[in-house]
Amino acid sequence: LKLIQLRRDEIGYQHKKGTIDNAIKGRINKLYKILSHRWQSDIKIWLSHIEWLRKVGWDNLVSKIYMRLLQVHSTDPKLWIAAAKYEFESGSAENGRQLMLRGLRFHPKSEMLHREYVKFELLFIEKLKARKKLLGEDDKLKGDKNEDDASDAILDGALVKLVAEAAIDALESPDFVVSILVTAKKFPFSNDIQEHLLKVLEEKWPSHPVTIDTLARLELAKEGKMKDRITSCIEIYTTALSAENPSGQILHHAFTTLRELPRIAPNCSILVMKEMLKLLDFGK
């Protein structure tokens, strides 16, 4: 197609451009179908077909190819994420959500899929907020109060919390909670969601090393004097280490945090050294 376009530009001939181009595109599309049928196990052929369809502007066929691909390769979580992402970016958030849910039925223990689903719902809120800001408060859709209430609930993060809780119950992993907490931090509107995740983390794994490390590091991110923040951070570690049968992993996390502090707060090096010496007593 590029060569034909170059030839047209060279001789200045544009007659029946659409007819000729569409005939060639149709032939290429047919060849891709034959290839994907004969070598269904080759994911690269499927993805190459999708990339080509998007390149030539035949986006109406992309969803169909993704559905056929997922019927053959339902065992790969990345493909479910890619298909859902395409639907979301194409303006069909509901189709994207349904693909995520179908993918989770195939992969209920996939951390990647659960995390991306939480991110998907956060992006959906971001999109709704941007649209609301663009339209303005005076241009809100009037009529069905139930729809307005549902929209407000989504904007408030209720749906994200439900999705996150379902994921946490399915995976039972404090590391996963921290991973979606990190994801949520990228969105300025997610403070309430972050607090909810921290509450779940503390309730389900109150003495787990990951929980202790997360709470301690959050102290460093708070406002106020750096010395006070460092003291509060170390206090969380030492309190956990003073408990009965503490995990050695907590001490490891504490030292890792302290080793990072001189770079973050060079003026507090003396305080950091003193706190390190105190921690050494717990390692005896």
GROMACS .gro file of C-alpha atoms in nm:
model
  284
    1LEU     CA    1   0.000   0.000   0.000
    2LYS     CA    2   0.287   0.237   0.076
    3LEU     CA    3   0.449   0.163  -0.261
    4ILE     CA    4   0.120   0.225  -0.440
    5GLN     CA    5   0.078   0.556  -0.257
    6LEU     CA    6   0.432   0.661  -0.350
    7ARG     CA    7   0.360   0.571  -0.713
    8ARG     CA    8   0.035   0.771  -0.707
    9ASP     CA    9   0.211   1.074  -0.562
   10GLU     CA   10   0.484   1.044  -0.825
   11ILE     CA   11   0.251   1.040  -1.125
   12GLY     CA   12  -0.032   1.238  -0.967
   13TYR     CA   13  -0.292   0.969  -1.034
   14GLN     CA   14  -0.561   0.927  -0.767
   15HIS     CA   15  -0.840   0.763  -0.971
   16LYS     CA   16  -1.031   0.484  -0.789
   17LYS     CA   17  -0.794   0.513  -0.492
   18GLY     CA   18  -1.050   0.387  -0.238
   19THR     CA   19  -1.161   0.093  -0.452
   20ILE     CA   20  -0.808  -0.027  -0.519
   21ASP     CA   21  -0.687   0.021  -0.160
   22ASN     CA   22  -0.986  -0.157  -0.010
   23ALA     CA   23  -0.940  -0.452  -0.248
   24ILE     CA   24  -0.577  -0.486  -0.140
   25LYS     CA   25  -0.666  -0.449   0.228
   26GLY     CA   26  -0.936  -0.712   0.192
   27ARG     CA   27  -0.687  -0.953   0.037
   28ILE     CA   28  -0.433  -0.894   0.315
   29ASN     CA   29  -0.702  -0.938   0.579
   30LYS     CA   30  -0.805  -1.269   0.419
   31LEU     CA   31  -0.443  -1.389   0.422
   32TYR     CA   32  -0.415  -1.307   0.792
   33LYS     CA   33  -0.731  -1.509   0.858
   34ILE     CA   34  -0.588  -1.807   0.672
   35LEU     CA   35  -0.261  -1.782   0.865
   36SER     CA   36  -0.430  -1.757   1.205
   37HIS     CA   37  -0.654  -2.052   1.119
   38ARG     CA   38  -0.368  -2.277   1.009
   39TRP     CA   39  -0.126  -2.175   1.284
   40GLN     CA   40  -0.361  -2.096   1.570
   41SER     CA   41  -0.093  -2.156   1.833
   42ASP     CA   42   0.126  -1.874   1.701
   43ILE     CA   43   0.023  -1.567   1.902
   44LYS     CA   44   0.250  -1.341   1.695
   45ILE     CA   45   0.029  -1.395   1.388
   46TRP     CA   46  -0.283  -1.291   1.581
   47LEU     CA   47  -0.117  -0.983   1.728
   48SER     CA   48   0.032  -0.888   1.393
   49HIS     CA   49  -0.317  -0.909   1.240
   50ILE     CA   50  -0.457  -0.683   1.514
   51GLU     CA   51  -0.173  -0.433   1.470
   52TRP     CA   52  -0.230  -0.422   1.095
   53LEU     CA   53  -0.607  -0.371   1.134
   54ARG     CA   54  -0.548  -0.076   1.365
   55LYS     CA   55  -0.287   0.067   1.130
   56VAL     CA   56  -0.521   0.067   0.830
   57GLY     CA   57  -0.814   0.197   1.035
   58TRP     CA   58  -1.029  -0.117   1.038
   59ASP     CA   59  -1.091  -0.090   1.411
   60ASN     CA   60  -1.437  -0.242   1.378
   61LEU     CA   61  -1.272  -0.583   1.320
   62VAL     CA   62  -1.021  -0.565   1.607
   63SER     CA   63  -1.268  -0.669   1.876
   64LYS     CA   64  -1.373  -0.974   1.673
   65ILE     CA   65  -1.011  -1.086   1.627
   66TYR     CA   66  -0.944  -1.040   1.998
   67MET     CA   67  -1.247  -1.258   2.080
   68ARG     CA   68  -1.126  -1.532   1.845
   69LEU     CA   69  -0.777  -1.505   1.991
   70LEU     CA   70  -0.907  -1.543   2.346
   71GLN     CA   71  -1.109  -1.848   2.248
   72VAL     CA   72  -0.786  -2.015   2.137
   73HIS     CA   73  -0.545  -1.867   2.393
   74SER     CA   74  -0.755  -1.822   2.705
   75THR     CA   75  -0.467  -1.934   2.928
   76ASP     CA   76  -0.262  -1.615   2.887
   77PRO     CA   77  -0.368  -1.333   3.127
   78LYS     CA   78  -0.174  -1.076   2.924
   79LEU     CA   79  -0.404  -1.130   2.627
   80TRP     CA   80  -0.715  -1.069   2.839
   81ILE     CA   81  -0.557  -0.746   2.964
   82ALA     CA   82  -0.464  -0.636   2.611
   83ALA     CA   83  -0.817  -0.701   2.483
   84ALA     CA   84  -0.978  -0.518   2.776
   85LYS     CA   85  -0.736  -0.227   2.735
   86TYR     CA   86  -0.828  -0.196   2.367
   87GLU     CA   87  -1.200  -0.185   2.449
   88PHE     CA   88  -1.144   0.077   2.717
   89GLU     CA   89  -0.931   0.297   2.491
   90SER     CA   90  -1.191   0.261   2.215
   91GLY     CA   91  -1.456   0.408   2.444
   92SER     CA   92  -1.630   0.088   2.549
   93ALA     CA   93  -1.555   0.066   2.921
   94GLU     CA   94  -1.834  -0.187   2.981
   95ASN     CA   95  -1.693  -0.429   2.721
   96GLY     CA   96  -1.351  -0.389   2.879
   97ARG     CA   97  -1.494  -0.462   3.223
   98GLN     CA   98  -1.671  -0.774   3.097
   99LEU     CA   99  -1.347  -0.901   2.941
  100MET     CA  100  -1.165  -0.848   3.271
  101LEU     CA  101  -1.433  -1.043   3.457
  102ARG     CA  102  -1.424  -1.326   3.203
  103GLY     CA  103  -1.046  -1.334   3.228
  104LEU     CA  104  -1.067  -1.361   3.607
  105ARG     CA  105  -1.298  -1.661   3.573
  106PHE     CA  106  -1.020  -1.833   3.380
  107HIS     CA  107  -0.744  -1.699   3.608
  108PRO     CA  108  -0.886  -1.638   3.958
  109LYS     CA  109  -0.537  -1.640   4.112
  110SER     CA  110  -0.364  -1.410   3.864
  111GLU     CA  111  -0.215  -1.114   4.050
  112MET     CA  112  -0.147  -0.937   3.720
  113LEU     CA  113  -0.510  -0.962   3.607
  114HIS     CA  114  -0.651  -0.855   3.944
  115ARG     CA  115  -0.411  -0.560   3.965
  116GLU     CA  116  -0.490  -0.445   3.612
  117TYR     CA  117  -0.862  -0.470   3.683
  118VAL     CA  118  -0.822  -0.239   3.984
  119LYS     CA  119  -0.618  -0.003   3.766
  120PHE     CA  120  -0.886  -0.025   3.496
  121GLU     CA  121  -1.155   0.094   3.741
  122LEU     CA  122  -0.929   0.376   3.862
  123LEU     CA  123  -0.875   0.488   3.503
  124PHE     CA  124  -1.250   0.474   3.449
  125ILE     CA  125  -1.303   0.710   3.745
  126GLU     CA  126  -1.034   0.942   3.609
  127LYS     CA  127  -1.213   0.945   3.274
  128LEU     CA  128  -1.551   1.017   3.436
  129LYS     CA  129  -1.406   1.300   3.644
  130ALA     CA  130  -1.243   1.454   3.337
  131ARG     CA  131  -1.572   1.435   3.148
  132LYS     CA  132  -1.762   1.583   3.441
  133LYS     CA  133  -1.514   1.869   3.465
  134LEU     CA  134  -1.540   1.932   3.091
  135LEU     CA  135  -1.920   1.941   3.091
  136GLY     CA  136  -1.946   2.139   3.412
  137GLU     CA  137  -2.180   2.099   3.704
  138ASP     CA  138  -2.464   2.277   3.520
  139ASP     CA  139  -2.457   2.027   3.234
  140LYS     CA  140  -2.520   1.714   3.441
  141LEU     CA  141  -2.757   1.468   3.285
  142LYS     CA  142  -3.099   1.512   3.436
  143GLY     CA  143  -3.365   1.250   3.485
  144ASP     CA  144  -3.299   0.912   3.644
  145LYS     CA  145  -3.188   0.967   4.005
  146ASN     CA  146  -3.072   0.605   4.032
  147GLU     CA  147  -2.826   0.662   3.748
  148ASP     CA  148  -2.694   0.975   3.919
  149ASP     CA  149  -2.651   0.787   4.247
  150ALA     CA  150  -2.471   0.502   4.070
  151SER     CA  151  -2.239   0.749   3.897
  152ASP     CA  152  -2.163   0.923   4.227
  153ALA     CA  153  -2.088   0.587   4.390
  154ILE     CA  154  -1.841   0.504   4.113
  155LEU     CA  155  -1.677   0.847   4.138
  156ASP     CA  156  -1.643   0.802   4.515
  157GLY     CA  157  -1.448   0.481   4.459
  158ALA     CA  158  -1.710   0.234   4.583
  159LEU     CA  159  -1.665   0.008   4.279
  160VAL     CA  160  -1.286   0.016   4.307
  161LYS     CA  161  -1.310  -0.088   4.672
  162LEU     CA  162  -1.536  -0.383   4.581
  163VAL     CA  163  -1.301  -0.493   4.304
  164ALA     CA  164  -0.999  -0.459   4.535
  165GLU     CA  165  -1.166  -0.652   4.818
  166ALA     CA  166  -1.263  -0.935   4.583
  167ALA     CA  167  -0.904  -0.952   4.458
  168ILE     CA  168  -0.762  -0.951   4.812
  169ASP     CA  169  -0.999  -1.229   4.920
  170ALA     CA  170  -0.901  -1.435   4.615
  171LEU     CA  171  -0.525  -1.394   4.657
  172GLU     CA  172  -0.481  -1.357   5.036
  173SER     CA  173  -0.148  -1.178   4.995
  174PRO     CA  174  -0.029  -0.864   5.177
  175ASP     CA  175   0.225  -0.806   4.897
  176PHE     CA  176  -0.063  -0.781   4.652
  177VAL     CA  177  -0.241  -0.524   4.871
  178VAL     CA  178   0.075  -0.313   4.872
  179SER     CA  179   0.104  -0.346   4.494
  180ILE     CA  180  -0.247  -0.208   4.434
  181LEU     CA  181  -0.181   0.057   4.698
  182VAL     CA  182   0.118   0.170   4.489
  183THR     CA  183  -0.107   0.172   4.182
  184ALA     CA  184  -0.373   0.378   4.360
  185LYS     CA  185  -0.114   0.636   4.468
  186LYS     CA  186  -0.071   0.735   4.103
  187PHE     CA  187  -0.424   0.879   4.104
  188PRO     CA  188  -0.470   1.210   4.295
  189PHE     CA  189  -0.835   1.137   4.379
  190SER     CA  190  -0.767   0.801   4.545
  191ASN     CA  191  -0.691   0.906   4.905
  192ASP     CA  192  -1.004   0.741   5.041
  193ILE     CA  193  -0.927   0.424   4.847
  194GLN     CA  194  -0.572   0.421   4.981
  195GLU     CA  195  -0.698   0.454   5.338
  196HIS     CA  196  -0.940   0.168   5.277
  197LEU     CA  197  -0.660  -0.055   5.146
  198LEU     CA  198  -0.440   0.028   5.445
  199LYS     CA  199  -0.726  -0.057   5.679
  200VAL     CA  200  -0.772  -0.395   5.510
  201LEU     CA  201  -0.397  -0.457   5.527
  202GLU     CA  202  -0.383  -0.382   5.900
  203GLU     CA  203  -0.694  -0.585   5.980
  204LYS     CA  204  -0.596  -0.898   5.787
  205TRP     CA  205  -0.218  -0.898   5.844
  206PRO     CA  206  -0.147  -0.673   6.145
  207SER     CA  207   0.193  -0.820   6.233
  208HIS     CA  208   0.313  -0.927   5.889
  209PRO     CA  209   0.655  -0.782   5.791
  210VAL     CA  210   0.508  -0.632   5.474
  211THR     CA  211   0.241  -0.449   5.676
  212ILE     CA  212   0.497  -0.316   5.925
  213ASP     CA  213   0.731  -0.203   5.646
  214THR     CA  214   0.448  -0.032   5.457
  215LEU     CA  215   0.319   0.156   5.762
  216ALA     CA  216   0.672   0.262   5.858
  217ARG     CA  217   0.756   0.392   5.513
  218LEU     CA  218   0.429   0.584   5.497
  219GLU     CA  219   0.546   0.784   5.799
  220LEU     CA  220   0.835   0.914   5.588
  221ALA     CA  221   0.591   1.039   5.324
  222LYS     CA  222   0.392   1.251   5.568
  223GLU     CA  223   0.434   1.625   5.610
  224GLY     CA  224   0.645   1.776   5.887
  225LYS     CA  225   1.008   1.782   5.995
  226MET     CA  226   1.217   1.502   5.849
  227LYS     CA  227   1.366   1.413   6.188
  228ASP     CA  228   1.021   1.361   6.336
  229ARG     CA  229   0.917   1.148   6.039
  230ILE     CA  230   1.227   0.931   6.070
  231THR     CA  231   1.165   0.886   6.444
  232SER     CA  232   0.803   0.783   6.381
  233CYS     CA  233   0.913   0.544   6.107
  234ILE     CA  234   1.171   0.368   6.325
  235GLU     CA  235   0.930   0.357   6.617
  236ILE     CA  236   0.693   0.139   6.413
  237TYR     CA  237   0.977  -0.102   6.335
  238THR     CA  238   1.102  -0.117   6.696
  239THR     CA  239   0.750  -0.168   6.834
  240ALA     CA  240   0.703  -0.465   6.602
  241LEU     CA  241   1.048  -0.602   6.691
  242SER     CA  242   0.967  -0.576   7.061
  243ALA     CA  243   0.668  -0.807   7.023
  244GLU     CA  244   0.686  -1.175   7.108
  245ASN     CA  245   0.866  -1.385   6.841
  246PRO     CA  246   0.909  -1.108   6.582
  247SER     CA  247   0.998  -1.199   6.227
  248GLY     CA  248   1.359  -1.145   6.124
  249GLN     CA  249   1.224  -0.999   5.801
  250ILE     CA  250   1.108  -0.690   5.994
  251LEU     CA  251   1.467  -0.618   6.100
  252HIS     CA  252   1.579  -0.662   5.739
  253HIS     CA  253   1.314  -0.414   5.621
  254ALA     CA  254   1.416  -0.166   5.890
  255PHE     CA  255   1.783  -0.171   5.788
  256THR     CA  256   1.689  -0.145   5.419
  257THR     CA  257   1.485   0.167   5.493
  258LEU     CA  258   1.762   0.322   5.702
  259ARG     CA  259   2.021   0.258   5.430
  260GLU     CA  260   1.804   0.455   5.187
  261LEU     CA  261   1.755   0.753   5.419
  262PRO     CA  262   2.096   0.926   5.382
  263ARG     CA  263   2.017   0.974   5.013
  264ILE     CA  264   1.667   1.107   5.088
  265ALA     CA  265   1.761   1.312   5.395
  266PRO     CA  266   2.137   1.386   5.394
  267ASN     CA  267   2.101   1.633   5.684
  268CYS     CA  268   1.976   1.354   5.913
  269SER     CA  269   2.273   1.119   5.875
  270ILE     CA  270   2.366   1.134   6.244
  271LEU     CA  271   2.012   1.044   6.351
  272VAL     CA  272   2.006   0.757   6.102
  273MET     CA  273   2.334   0.619   6.242
  274LYS     CA  274   2.199   0.634   6.599
  275GLU     CA  275   1.883   0.449   6.494
  276MET     CA  276   2.092   0.185   6.319
  277LEU     CA  277   2.289   0.124   6.636
  278LYS     CA  278   1.965   0.082   6.830
  279LEU     CA  279   1.840  -0.171   6.576
  280LEU     CA  280   2.157  -0.376   6.615
  281ASP     CA  281   2.042  -0.464   6.968
  282PHE     CA  282   1.744  -0.648   6.818
  283GLY     CA  283   1.976  -0.855   6.602
  284LYS     CA  284   2.168  -1.002   6.894
   0.00000   0.00000   0.00000
